[in-house]
Amino acid sequence: MVKDYNFQSLEEEITSLLIFQGEEGDKIVIRLTSGDINNKINLIKSKWKSFPVSGPFDYSFISDDFNAKFRKEQQLGSIFFVFTLLAIFIASLGLLGLTSFTAEQRSKEIGIRKAMGSSSGGIIKLLSMEYLNLVFISFFTAVLLSYLIINWWLNNFAYKTNIGVLSFISGGIMSVLIAILSIGYQSLKAAFRNPVDSLKYE
């Protein structure tokens, strides 16, 4: 009798398992210690061939066999990671272009505000908060959708982890930092521009 353990994918519950030692068999399980694995495999192969009746020597590592059960999830994670990086890059370029366009369109307004005594910090806050508000709205929408999708995906597993709040918090912090980096340069450029350059043709 042994304790229950999962010998299948985590999508399946632990089921009954019968372990027995037969007089005949073409498979054996060997535990190897760390070291020169190749020499140890060659030694096992020579011992295997020394038996009077032995089939072809073919081996695999249990860790590799177990990892193969989750290869689909690993590939899915890699695909999502690549598409996430592409989405962040495209969104950053779009946000940078939109900020640049808005700062150019509102150059006269910014010049008048500065001429009327508005500080550079106030101009930066004016330009930044418009986009940060959109980032916050997008973030909360993404959190809701991702929670529903991840929860649906985890329901396929008999054994699963809980969805941690820390992942969403770190994602929100990264989103805000990326947005600040994207709009920061154009906001600073517009805030410190000489108002005379914006108003001299008025």
GROMACS .gro file of C-alpha atoms in nm:
model
  202
    1MET     CA    1   0.000   0.000   0.000
    2VAL     CA    2   0.130   0.346  -0.089
    3LYS     CA    3  -0.009   0.694  -0.050
    4ASP     CA    4  -0.219   0.834  -0.332
    5TYR     CA    5  -0.016   1.021  -0.590
    6ASN     CA    6  -0.092   1.171  -0.927
    7PHE     CA    7   0.054   0.961  -1.208
    8GLN     CA    8  -0.149   1.127  -1.485
    9SER     CA    9  -0.217   1.480  -1.599
   10LEU     CA   10  -0.348   1.723  -1.339
   11GLU     CA   11  -0.661   1.750  -1.551
   12GLU     CA   12  -0.762   1.410  -1.413
   13GLU     CA   13  -0.836   1.308  -1.057
   14ILE     CA   14  -0.625   1.050  -0.877
   15THR     CA   15  -0.755   0.706  -0.966
   16SER     CA   16  -0.680   0.355  -0.847
   17LEU     CA   17  -0.340   0.212  -0.932
   18LEU     CA   18  -0.222  -0.146  -0.898
   19ILE     CA   19   0.152  -0.198  -0.862
   20PHE     CA   20   0.280  -0.552  -0.877
   21GLN     CA   21   0.604  -0.733  -0.934
   22GLY     CA   22   0.580  -0.993  -1.206
   23GLU     CA   23   0.816  -1.272  -1.291
   24GLU     CA   24   0.839  -1.156  -1.652
   25GLY     CA   25   0.853  -0.808  -1.794
   26ASP     CA   26   1.023  -0.591  -2.048
   27LYS     CA   27   1.041  -0.271  -1.842
   28ILE     CA   28   1.231  -0.176  -1.530
   29VAL     CA   29   1.252   0.146  -1.334
   30ILE     CA   30   1.592   0.258  -1.215
   31ARG     CA   31   1.671   0.553  -0.993
   32LEU     CA   32   1.990   0.734  -1.092
   33THR     CA   33   2.194   0.964  -0.873
   34SER     CA   34   2.342   1.284  -1.007
   35GLY     CA   35   2.664   1.256  -1.200
   36ASP     CA   36   2.771   1.130  -1.541
   37ILE     CA   37   2.434   1.014  -1.673
   38ASN     CA   38   2.571   0.892  -2.008
   39ASN     CA   39   2.813   0.647  -1.846
   40LYS     CA   40   2.539   0.518  -1.618
   41ILE     CA   41   2.305   0.466  -1.912
   42ASN     CA   42   2.576   0.279  -2.102
   43LEU     CA   43   2.634   0.059  -1.797
   44ILE     CA   44   2.262  -0.020  -1.772
   45LYS     CA   45   2.253  -0.096  -2.145
   46SER     CA   46   2.538  -0.343  -2.116
   47LYS     CA   47   2.367  -0.516  -1.823
   48TRP     CA   48   2.041  -0.525  -2.018
   49LYS     CA   49   2.210  -0.688  -2.317
   50SER     CA   50   2.370  -0.947  -2.090
   51PHE     CA   51   2.032  -1.110  -2.021
   52PRO     CA   52   1.970  -1.423  -2.229
   53VAL     CA   53   1.637  -1.293  -2.359
   54SER     CA   54   1.623  -0.916  -2.382
   55GLY     CA   55   1.438  -0.688  -2.618
   56PRO     CA   56   1.575  -0.368  -2.770
   57PHE     CA   57   1.714  -0.122  -2.518
   58ASP     CA   58   1.498   0.188  -2.512
   59TYR     CA   59   1.480   0.428  -2.222
   60SER     CA   60   1.317   0.752  -2.115
   61PHE     CA   61   1.325   0.969  -1.805
   62ILE     CA   62   1.014   0.979  -1.592
   63SER     CA   63   1.053   1.355  -1.552
   64ASP     CA   64   1.043   1.396  -1.932
   65ASP     CA   65   0.740   1.170  -1.961
   66PHE     CA   66   0.562   1.369  -1.691
   67ASN     CA   67   0.654   1.703  -1.849
   68ALA     CA   68   0.518   1.579  -2.183
   69LYS     CA   69   0.173   1.570  -2.025
   70PHE     CA   70   0.191   1.950  -1.984
   71ARG     CA   71   0.364   2.032  -2.313
   72LYS     CA   72   0.041   2.175  -2.451
   73GLU     CA   73   0.013   2.418  -2.160
   74GLN     CA   74   0.380   2.514  -2.196
   75GLN     CA   75   0.339   2.586  -2.567
   76LEU     CA   76   0.022   2.782  -2.496
   77GLY     CA   77   0.208   2.987  -2.236
   78SER     CA   78   0.490   3.062  -2.480
   79ILE     CA   79   0.243   3.174  -2.747
   80PHE     CA   80   0.063   3.403  -2.503
   81PHE     CA   81   0.395   3.547  -2.386
   82VAL     CA   82   0.503   3.637  -2.742
   83PHE     CA   83   0.167   3.791  -2.829
   84THR     CA   84   0.166   3.984  -2.501
   85LEU     CA   85   0.504   4.139  -2.584
   86LEU     CA   86   0.380   4.229  -2.932
   87ALA     CA   87   0.061   4.383  -2.791
   88ILE     CA   88   0.258   4.590  -2.537
   89PHE     CA   89   0.498   4.711  -2.808
   90ILE     CA   90   0.216   4.809  -3.047
   91ALA     CA   91   0.016   4.975  -2.769
   92SER     CA   92   0.321   5.173  -2.658
   93LEU     CA   93   0.385   5.294  -3.013
   94GLY     CA   94   0.020   5.392  -3.049
   95LEU     CA   95   0.018   5.574  -2.717
   96LEU     CA   96   0.341   5.756  -2.805
   97GLY     CA   97   0.201   5.864  -3.142
   98LEU     CA   98  -0.131   5.972  -2.992
   99THR     CA   99   0.043   6.176  -2.724
  100SER     CA  100   0.266   6.343  -2.981
  101PHE     CA  101  -0.034   6.427  -3.200
  102THR     CA  102  -0.235   6.565  -2.907
  103ALA     CA  103   0.054   6.776  -2.779
  104GLU     CA  104   0.098   6.924  -3.126
  105GLN     CA  105  -0.274   6.992  -3.165
  106ARG     CA  106  -0.294   7.157  -2.824
  107SER     CA  107   0.031   7.351  -2.851
  108LYS     CA  108  -0.160   7.682  -2.863
  109GLU     CA  109  -0.363   7.588  -2.555
  110ILE     CA  110  -0.048   7.482  -2.371
  111GLY     CA  111   0.122   7.810  -2.470
  112ILE     CA  112  -0.171   8.015  -2.340
  113ARG     CA  113  -0.181   7.818  -2.014
  114LYS     CA  114   0.190   7.876  -1.960
  115ALA     CA  115   0.157   8.244  -2.047
  116MET     CA  116  -0.124   8.271  -1.790
  117GLY     CA  117   0.103   8.125  -1.522
  118SER     CA  118   0.044   7.751  -1.538
  119SER     CA  119   0.342   7.548  -1.417
  120SER     CA  120   0.523   7.282  -1.616
  121GLY     CA  121   0.404   7.023  -1.363
  122GLY     CA  122   0.044   7.129  -1.423
  123ILE     CA  123   0.088   7.090  -1.800
  124ILE     CA  124   0.242   6.744  -1.755
  125LYS     CA  125  -0.045   6.642  -1.527
  126LEU     CA  126  -0.299   6.779  -1.776
  127LEU     CA  127  -0.159   6.576  -2.065
  128SER     CA  128  -0.080   6.263  -1.866
  129MET     CA  129  -0.401   6.219  -1.671
  130GLU     CA  130  -0.613   6.202  -1.985
  131TYR     CA  131  -0.427   5.894  -2.100
  132LEU     CA  132  -0.375   5.743  -1.757
  133ASN     CA  133  -0.752   5.748  -1.704
  134LEU     CA  134  -0.789   5.548  -2.026
  135VAL     CA  135  -0.517   5.310  -1.907
  136PHE     CA  136  -0.703   5.253  -1.578
  137ILE     CA  137  -1.031   5.185  -1.761
  138SER     CA  138  -0.854   4.943  -1.996
  139PHE     CA  139  -0.680   4.774  -1.703
  140PHE     CA  140  -0.999   4.705  -1.509
  141THR     CA  141  -1.169   4.576  -1.825
  142ALA     CA  142  -0.870   4.348  -1.894
  143VAL     CA  143  -0.870   4.222  -1.532
  144LEU     CA  144  -1.236   4.125  -1.554
  145LEU     CA  145  -1.197   3.945  -1.887
  146SER     CA  146  -0.871   3.772  -1.793
  147TYR     CA  147  -1.017   3.654  -1.461
  148LEU     CA  148  -1.314   3.497  -1.636
  149ILE     CA  149  -1.097   3.333  -1.906
  150ILE     CA  150  -0.834   3.201  -1.662
  151ASN     CA  151  -1.102   3.072  -1.427
  152TRP     CA  152  -1.273   2.892  -1.719
  153TRP     CA  153  -0.939   2.741  -1.827
  154LEU     CA  154  -0.852   2.624  -1.473
  155ASN     CA  155  -1.187   2.449  -1.445
  156ASN     CA  156  -1.050   2.190  -1.689
  157PHE     CA  157  -0.810   2.070  -1.418
  158ALA     CA  158  -0.905   1.848  -1.127
  159TYR     CA  159  -0.615   1.997  -0.929
  160LYS     CA  160  -0.549   2.366  -0.973
  161THR     CA  161  -0.415   2.673  -0.801
  162ASN     CA  162  -0.609   2.980  -0.701
  163ILE     CA  163  -0.590   3.299  -0.905
  164GLY     CA  164  -0.373   3.534  -0.701
  165VAL     CA  165  -0.450   3.904  -0.665
  166LEU     CA  166  -0.077   3.980  -0.674
  167SER     CA  167  -0.058   3.891  -1.043
  168PHE     CA  168  -0.321   4.151  -1.129
  169ILE     CA  169  -0.159   4.414  -0.907
  170SER     CA  170   0.183   4.363  -1.066
  171GLY     CA  171   0.022   4.374  -1.411
  172GLY     CA  172  -0.148   4.703  -1.325
  173ILE     CA  173   0.177   4.855  -1.200
  174MET     CA  174   0.358   4.747  -1.517
  175SER     CA  175   0.078   4.892  -1.733
  176VAL     CA  176   0.099   5.229  -1.560
  177LEU     CA  177   0.480   5.235  -1.582
  178ILE     CA  178   0.474   5.151  -1.952
  179ALA     CA  179   0.211   5.420  -2.011
  180ILE     CA  180   0.414   5.679  -1.818
  181LEU     CA  181   0.725   5.594  -2.017
  182SER     CA  182   0.529   5.617  -2.343
  183ILE     CA  183   0.369   5.955  -2.277
  184GLY     CA  184   0.635   6.102  -2.048
  185TYR     CA  185   0.871   6.229  -2.317
  186GLN     CA  186   0.606   6.410  -2.519
  187SER     CA  187   0.448   6.554  -2.204
  188LEU     CA  188   0.782   6.689  -2.083
  189LYS     CA  189   0.861   6.826  -2.429
  190ALA     CA  190   0.528   7.008  -2.448
  191ALA     CA  191   0.548   7.133  -2.088
  192PHE     CA  192   0.894   7.288  -2.121
  193ARG     CA  193   0.841   7.435  -2.467
  194ASN     CA  194   0.870   7.812  -2.480
  195PRO     CA  195   0.513   7.952  -2.503
  196VAL     CA  196   0.637   8.217  -2.743
  197ASP     CA  197   0.703   7.946  -3.003
  198SER     CA  198   0.340   7.838  -2.982
  199LEU     CA  199   0.185   8.185  -2.981
  200LYS     CA  200   0.407   8.393  -3.206
  201TYR     CA  201   0.192   8.330  -3.513
  202GLU     CA  202  -0.136   8.412  -3.335
   0.00000   0.00000   0.00000
